[in-house]
Tab-separated table of C-alpha atoms in Angstrom:
chain	number	residue	atom	x	y	z
T	265	UNK	CA	10.866	9.546	-19.567
T	266	UNK	CA	13.973	7.559	-20.104
T	267	UNK	CA	16.049	6.700	-17.040
T	268	UNK	CA	19.669	6.801	-16.586
T	269	UNK	CA	19.808	3.085	-16.433
T	270	UNK	CA	17.819	2.767	-19.761
T	271	UNK	CA	20.201	4.903	-21.433
T	272	UNK	CA	23.117	3.089	-20.286
T	273	UNK	CA	21.323	-0.393	-21.529
T	274	UNK	CA	20.698	1.433	-24.606
T	275	UNK	CA	24.651	2.442	-25.106
T	276	UNK	CA	25.684	-1.326	-24.284
T	277	UNK	CA	23.527	-2.600	-26.772
T	278	UNK	CA	25.508	-0.729	-29.691
T	279	UNK	CA	28.136	-2.386	-31.720
T	280	UNK	CA	31.235	-0.224	-30.355
T	281	UNK	CA	33.771	0.400	-27.349
T	282	UNK	CA	32.562	3.534	-25.705
T	283	UNK	CA	35.609	6.156	-24.594
T	284	UNK	CA	34.666	6.778	-20.771
T	285	UNK	CA	36.876	9.117	-19.357
T	286	UNK	CA	36.152	9.284	-15.684
T	287	UNK	CA	35.244	11.997	-13.213
T	288	UNK	CA	36.132	12.833	-10.002
T	289	UNK	CA	33.335	15.857	-9.042
T	290	UNK	CA	30.837	17.936	-10.885
T	291	UNK	CA	32.872	20.129	-12.998
T	292	UNK	CA	35.092	17.298	-14.508
T	293	UNK	CA	31.673	15.441	-15.181
T	294	UNK	CA	30.505	18.519	-16.748
T	295	UNK	CA	33.161	19.118	-18.955
T	296	UNK	CA	33.092	15.143	-20.127
T	297	UNK	CA	29.297	15.917	-21.316
T	298	UNK	CA	29.985	19.033	-22.676
T	299	UNK	CA	33.081	17.379	-25.329
T	300	UNK	CA	30.017	14.926	-26.345
T	301	UNK	CA	30.893	11.557	-24.275
T	302	UNK	CA	28.001	9.173	-23.788
T	303	UNK	CA	28.839	8.272	-20.145
T	304	UNK	CA	31.072	8.674	-17.181
T	305	UNK	CA	32.194	6.942	-14.408
T	306	UNK	CA	33.096	8.396	-10.857
T	307	UNK	CA	36.396	7.031	-10.403
T	308	UNK	CA	37.372	6.470	-6.501
T	309	UNK	CA	40.695	7.275	-6.922
T	310	UNK	CA	40.196	10.316	-8.426
T	311	UNK	CA	37.392	11.365	-6.117
T	312	UNK	CA	39.192	10.142	-3.034
T	313	UNK	CA	42.034	12.601	-4.102
T	314	UNK	CA	39.733	15.543	-4.878
T	315	UNK	CA	37.503	15.413	-2.095
T	316	UNK	CA	39.677	14.311	0.616
T	317	UNK	CA	43.250	14.758	-0.417
T	318	UNK	CA	43.960	11.287	0.421
T	319	UNK	CA	44.419	8.072	-1.649
T	320	UNK	CA	42.088	5.639	-2.491
T	321	UNK	CA	42.679	2.939	0.010
T	322	UNK	CA	38.942	2.957	1.954
T	323	UNK	CA	39.241	6.056	3.446
T	324	UNK	CA	36.305	7.714	1.802
T	325	UNK	CA	33.053	6.670	3.717
T	326	UNK	CA	29.851	5.279	1.930
T	327	UNK	CA	28.115	8.685	3.073
T	328	UNK	CA	30.984	10.761	1.307
T	329	UNK	CA	31.163	9.151	-1.855
T	330	UNK	CA	26.949	8.733	-2.426
T	331	UNK	CA	27.023	12.917	-1.879
T	332	UNK	CA	29.952	13.015	-4.502
T	333	UNK	CA	28.070	10.921	-7.007
T	334	UNK	CA	24.721	13.254	-6.137
T	335	UNK	CA	26.599	16.406	-7.018
T	336	UNK	CA	27.756	14.941	-10.514
T	337	UNK	CA	24.130	13.491	-11.506
T	338	UNK	CA	23.308	16.889	-10.662
T	339	UNK	CA	25.394	18.595	-13.135
T	340	UNK	CA	25.065	16.021	-15.923
T	341	UNK	CA	22.443	14.344	-18.170
T	342	UNK	CA	24.626	11.199	-19.509
T	343	UNK	CA	24.592	8.392	-17.796
T	344	UNK	CA	26.929	8.030	-14.256
T	345	UNK	CA	28.329	4.778	-13.015
T	346	UNK	CA	29.393	4.849	-9.395
T	347	UNK	CA	31.875	3.295	-7.576
T	348	UNK	CA	30.695	1.036	-5.071
T	349	UNK	CA	33.932	-0.153	-3.553
T	350	UNK	CA	33.351	-3.310	-1.835
T	351	UNK	CA	29.566	-2.311	-0.879
T	352	UNK	CA	30.462	-0.893	2.659
T	353	UNK	CA	29.813	-4.301	5.065
T	354	UNK	CA	28.152	-7.291	4.479
T	355	UNK	CA	25.474	-8.421	1.902
T	356	UNK	CA	22.809	-5.870	3.870
T	357	UNK	CA	25.491	-3.061	3.393
T	358	UNK	CA	26.084	-3.925	-0.458
T	359	UNK	CA	21.686	-3.654	-0.921
T	360	UNK	CA	22.100	-0.460	0.937
T	361	UNK	CA	24.604	1.017	-1.038
T	362	UNK	CA	22.954	-0.221	-4.557
T	363	UNK	CA	20.079	1.823	-3.181
T	364	UNK	CA	22.108	4.662	-2.160
T	365	UNK	CA	23.641	5.125	-5.795
T	366	UNK	CA	20.441	4.455	-7.525
T	367	UNK	CA	18.395	7.336	-5.193
T	368	UNK	CA	21.494	9.729	-6.159
T	369	UNK	CA	20.683	8.840	-10.125
T	370	UNK	CA	23.311	6.962	-11.145
T	371	UNK	CA	23.072	4.470	-14.116
T	372	UNK	CA	24.948	1.656	-12.377
T	373	UNK	CA	26.971	0.890	-9.390
T	374	UNK	CA	30.154	-1.249	-9.134
T	375	UNK	CA	30.587	-3.827	-6.692
T	376	UNK	CA	34.003	-5.421	-6.152
T	377	UNK	CA	35.443	-8.404	-4.598
T	378	UNK	CA	38.050	-7.120	-2.761
T	379	UNK	CA	38.829	-7.367	0.789
T	380	UNK	CA	38.459	-4.197	2.883
T	381	UNK	CA	39.608	-1.522	3.160
T	382	UNK	CA	39.960	-1.695	-0.779
T	383	UNK	CA	43.077	-0.405	-2.657
T	384	UNK	CA	43.374	1.089	-6.420
T	385	UNK	CA	43.027	-1.936	-8.464
T	386	UNK	CA	46.792	-1.129	-10.169
T	387	UNK	CA	48.802	-0.684	-6.772
T	388	UNK	CA	50.276	-3.317	-4.344
T	389	UNK	CA	48.671	-5.210	-1.594
T	390	UNK	CA	45.220	-5.913	-2.723
T	391	UNK	CA	43.472	-9.116	-1.820
T	392	UNK	CA	40.232	-10.752	-2.492
T	393	UNK	CA	37.543	-12.172	-0.329
T	394	UNK	CA	36.631	-15.877	-0.606
T	395	UNK	CA	34.526	-16.871	-3.282
T	396	UNK	CA	31.312	-17.089	-1.047
T	397	UNK	CA	31.559	-13.838	0.058
T	398	UNK	CA	32.327	-12.420	-3.195
T	399	UNK	CA	29.322	-14.156	-4.782
T	400	UNK	CA	26.945	-13.117	-1.930
T	401	UNK	CA	28.017	-9.313	-2.617
T	402	UNK	CA	26.646	-9.613	-6.041
T	403	UNK	CA	23.604	-11.857	-5.233
T	404	UNK	CA	22.552	-8.954	-2.839
T	405	UNK	CA	23.322	-6.285	-4.984
T	406	UNK	CA	20.818	-7.931	-7.893
T	407	UNK	CA	18.603	-8.618	-4.897
T	408	UNK	CA	18.449	-4.952	-4.470
T	409	UNK	CA	18.343	-4.160	-8.265
T	410	UNK	CA	15.127	-6.191	-8.812
T	411	UNK	CA	13.295	-4.609	-5.444
T	412	UNK	CA	14.353	-1.412	-7.117
T	413	UNK	CA	12.927	-2.212	-10.151
T	414	UNK	CA	9.453	-3.632	-8.708
T	415	UNK	CA	9.218	-0.227	-7.009
T	416	UNK	CA	9.664	1.915	-10.163
T	417	UNK	CA	13.360	2.229	-9.853
T	418	UNK	CA	15.937	1.145	-11.994
T	419	UNK	CA	19.987	0.608	-11.823
T	420	UNK	CA	22.571	-1.437	-13.287
T	421	UNK	CA	25.254	-3.725	-11.622
T	422	UNK	CA	28.830	-3.759	-12.692
T	423	UNK	CA	30.422	-6.490	-10.950
T	424	UNK	CA	34.794	-6.175	-10.710
T	425	UNK	CA	36.973	-8.811	-9.733
T	426	UNK	CA	40.666	-8.374	-8.872
T	427	UNK	CA	41.522	-12.316	-8.284
T	428	UNK	CA	44.190	-11.918	-11.241
T	429	UNK	CA	46.418	-10.169	-8.560
T	430	UNK	CA	46.457	-12.786	-5.928
T	431	UNK	CA	45.116	-15.794	-7.961
T	432	UNK	CA	45.565	-15.776	-11.430
T	433	UNK	CA	43.449	-15.187	-14.616
T	434	UNK	CA	41.407	-18.325	-14.677
T	435	UNK	CA	40.298	-17.419	-11.115
T	436	UNK	CA	39.061	-13.817	-11.966
T	437	UNK	CA	37.623	-15.304	-15.446
T	438	UNK	CA	35.568	-18.259	-13.005
T	439	UNK	CA	34.527	-15.354	-10.664
T	440	UNK	CA	33.370	-13.221	-13.111
T	441	UNK	CA	31.192	-15.841	-14.826
T	442	UNK	CA	29.665	-16.869	-11.834
T	443	UNK	CA	28.775	-12.953	-11.386
T	444	UNK	CA	27.308	-13.215	-14.735
T	445	UNK	CA	25.019	-16.187	-13.856
T	446	UNK	CA	23.800	-14.239	-10.469
T	447	UNK	CA	22.886	-11.507	-12.808
T	448	UNK	CA	25.251	-8.828	-12.847
T	449	UNK	CA	24.661	-6.714	-16.035
T	450	UNK	CA	28.417	-5.422	-16.745
T	451	UNK	CA	31.716	-7.752	-16.011
T	452	UNK	CA	34.961	-5.723	-14.947
T	453	UNK	CA	38.207	-8.296	-14.670
T	454	UNK	CA	40.733	-5.885	-13.228
T	455	UNK	CA	44.189	-5.635	-14.312
T	456	UNK	CA	44.791	-8.439	-17.398
T	457	UNK	CA	48.718	-7.990	-18.205
T	458	UNK	CA	48.583	-8.734	-21.807
T	459	UNK	CA	46.343	-8.179	-24.679
T	460	UNK	CA	46.313	-12.114	-24.870
T	461	UNK	CA	45.107	-11.747	-21.469
T	462	UNK	CA	42.009	-9.313	-22.197
T	463	UNK	CA	41.052	-11.658	-25.198
T	464	UNK	CA	40.865	-14.461	-22.898
T	465	UNK	CA	38.369	-12.402	-20.736
T	466	UNK	CA	36.323	-11.306	-23.176
T	467	UNK	CA	36.249	-15.122	-25.124
T	468	UNK	CA	35.129	-16.289	-21.975
T	469	UNK	CA	32.876	-14.205	-20.466
T	470	UNK	CA	29.211	-13.077	-21.502
T	471	UNK	CA	27.495	-9.820	-21.844
T	472	UNK	CA	29.198	-6.300	-21.937
T	473	UNK	CA	32.722	-6.234	-20.602
T	474	UNK	CA	34.656	-2.935	-19.394
T	475	UNK	CA	38.509	-2.564	-19.607
T	476	UNK	CA	40.273	-0.361	-17.269
T	477	UNK	CA	43.053	1.866	-18.885
T	478	UNK	CA	45.516	3.045	-16.178
T	479	UNK	CA	48.349	5.287	-18.161
T	480	UNK	CA	51.241	3.460	-16.748
T	481	UNK	CA	49.512	0.433	-14.974
T	482	UNK	CA	49.270	-2.958	-15.665
T	483	UNK	CA	46.830	-3.240	-18.550
T	484	UNK	CA	47.854	-2.451	-22.072
T	485	UNK	CA	46.847	1.040	-23.355
T	486	UNK	CA	45.308	-0.369	-26.354
T	487	UNK	CA	43.545	1.771	-28.900
T	488	UNK	CA	40.015	1.808	-28.905
T	489	UNK	CA	39.675	0.053	-31.970
T	490	UNK	CA	41.621	-2.779	-30.448
T	491	UNK	CA	39.541	-2.815	-27.715
T	492	UNK	CA	36.363	-3.239	-29.702
T	493	UNK	CA	37.610	-5.942	-31.765
T	494	UNK	CA	38.860	-7.777	-28.556
T	495	UNK	CA	35.560	-7.564	-27.498
T	496	UNK	CA	35.096	-4.585	-24.846
T	497	UNK	CA	32.032	-2.418	-24.604
T	498	UNK	CA	33.777	0.234	-22.460
T	499	UNK	CA	37.015	1.503	-22.032
T	500	UNK	CA	37.233	3.848	-19.018
T	501	UNK	CA	40.268	5.811	-18.125
T	502	UNK	CA	39.754	6.476	-14.518
T	503	UNK	CA	42.980	8.930	-13.903
T	504	UNK	CA	43.495	10.989	-17.324
T	505	UNK	CA	41.644	13.913	-16.440
T	506	UNK	CA	42.774	13.653	-12.685
T	507	UNK	CA	46.625	13.381	-14.109
T	508	UNK	CA	46.200	16.352	-16.934
T	509	UNK	CA	44.339	18.481	-14.001
T	510	UNK	CA	47.280	17.919	-11.327
T	511	UNK	CA	49.914	18.463	-13.984
T	512	UNK	CA	48.289	21.623	-15.167
T	513	UNK	CA	47.962	23.158	-11.523
T	514	UNK	CA	51.792	21.995	-10.674
T	515	UNK	CA	53.078	23.698	-13.843
T	516	UNK	CA	50.848	26.822	-13.103
T	517	UNK	CA	52.194	27.189	-9.331
T	518	UNK	CA	55.795	26.834	-10.832
T	519	UNK	CA	55.369	29.525	-13.300
T	520	UNK	CA	53.506	31.610	-10.875
T	521	UNK	CA	56.910	31.675	-8.313
T	522	UNK	CA	58.956	32.987	-11.458
T	523	UNK	CA	56.038	35.582	-11.957
T	524	UNK	CA	55.496	34.136	-15.259
T	525	UNK	CA	51.949	34.308	-16.650
T	526	UNK	CA	51.048	30.796	-17.391
T	527	UNK	CA	48.740	29.539	-20.471
T	528	UNK	CA	45.192	29.383	-19.544
T	529	UNK	CA	41.736	28.674	-20.586
T	530	UNK	CA	40.092	31.928	-21.482
T	531	UNK	CA	38.054	33.758	-18.903
T	532	UNK	CA	35.312	33.968	-21.717
T	533	UNK	CA	35.469	30.131	-22.109
T	534	UNK	CA	35.803	29.610	-18.453
T	535	UNK	CA	32.396	31.393	-17.639
T	536	UNK	CA	30.520	29.530	-20.401
T	537	UNK	CA	31.653	26.016	-19.403
T	538	UNK	CA	30.906	26.686	-15.798
T	539	UNK	CA	27.369	28.040	-16.740
T	540	UNK	CA	27.551	31.606	-16.040
T	541	UNK	CA	26.145	32.325	-19.729
T	542	UNK	CA	23.269	29.601	-19.345
T	543	UNK	CA	22.141	31.183	-15.746
T	544	UNK	CA	22.057	34.550	-17.521
T	545	UNK	CA	19.839	33.371	-20.133
T	546	UNK	CA	17.761	32.075	-17.992
T	547	UNK	CA	17.424	34.995	-15.431
T	548	UNK	CA	16.415	37.174	-18.073
T	549	UNK	CA	13.218	35.408	-18.296
T	550	UNK	CA	12.270	36.709	-14.751
T	551	UNK	CA	13.955	40.454	-15.561
T	552	UNK	CA	10.407	41.980	-17.120
T	553	UNK	CA	8.688	41.709	-13.679
T	554	UNK	CA	11.480	44.247	-12.588
T	555	UNK	CA	11.412	46.335	-15.823
T	556	UNK	CA	7.225	46.295	-15.791
T	557	UNK	CA	7.659	47.887	-12.070
T	558	UNK	CA	10.452	50.329	-13.129
């Protein structure tokens, strides 16, 4: 049976840039899968907003994040990349984080070099740890990945650096290059500020790279064709679904206040997408026993 990690590796081997809408809970992930996307990412920003109604400033605990990831993987069959933040402590905590995300069914886990508590990559005030600590995090993540493989498990490591903000693009590229040398599977240089910077990232780094497109953020919102031409394998959209859902809810609430009837998804489609129809179809298998008794 193909594992989520193996499926993700196959996707990354394709000569294309995969559009990756990011989810925040099981329902949003289910909708992404229903619309035919090949993979998704559990956005820490959106998950924090959805689960605890708070900003992505390191407030969600390791246990809460892993629980959220487990709920999502239970609802979908496409690969999920989990947001492991800074690893929630020292190198040994990083290893536990990688193991926990693998056990939760994630295809990959992201580990970053921000100073804890971390911040959203497109908000002010973020800082990164020193190079040695950053490298130790990725080294620990890779060690745990190899230990999992030896025991029959599997997961990929997505290594992220936020060094562009404080230390410039050259330092970010240097760090990401070292992450690759240490064995990271996917590289993520956060918040390049122009198409030229994005080209420099892809030109100077090996293997699959991920672009993070935040509408209104620091990184240009290029077309998928442009991102593929530049050299990206994944284009993540961490806030698109959350922003759309919040806008729809606010609009609906305002219309209800004036006794208007909002434009909603049809109740039949809503039930079907949530899974009522599939449940009823499956349950019919067991209705024969009741009919026989009657």
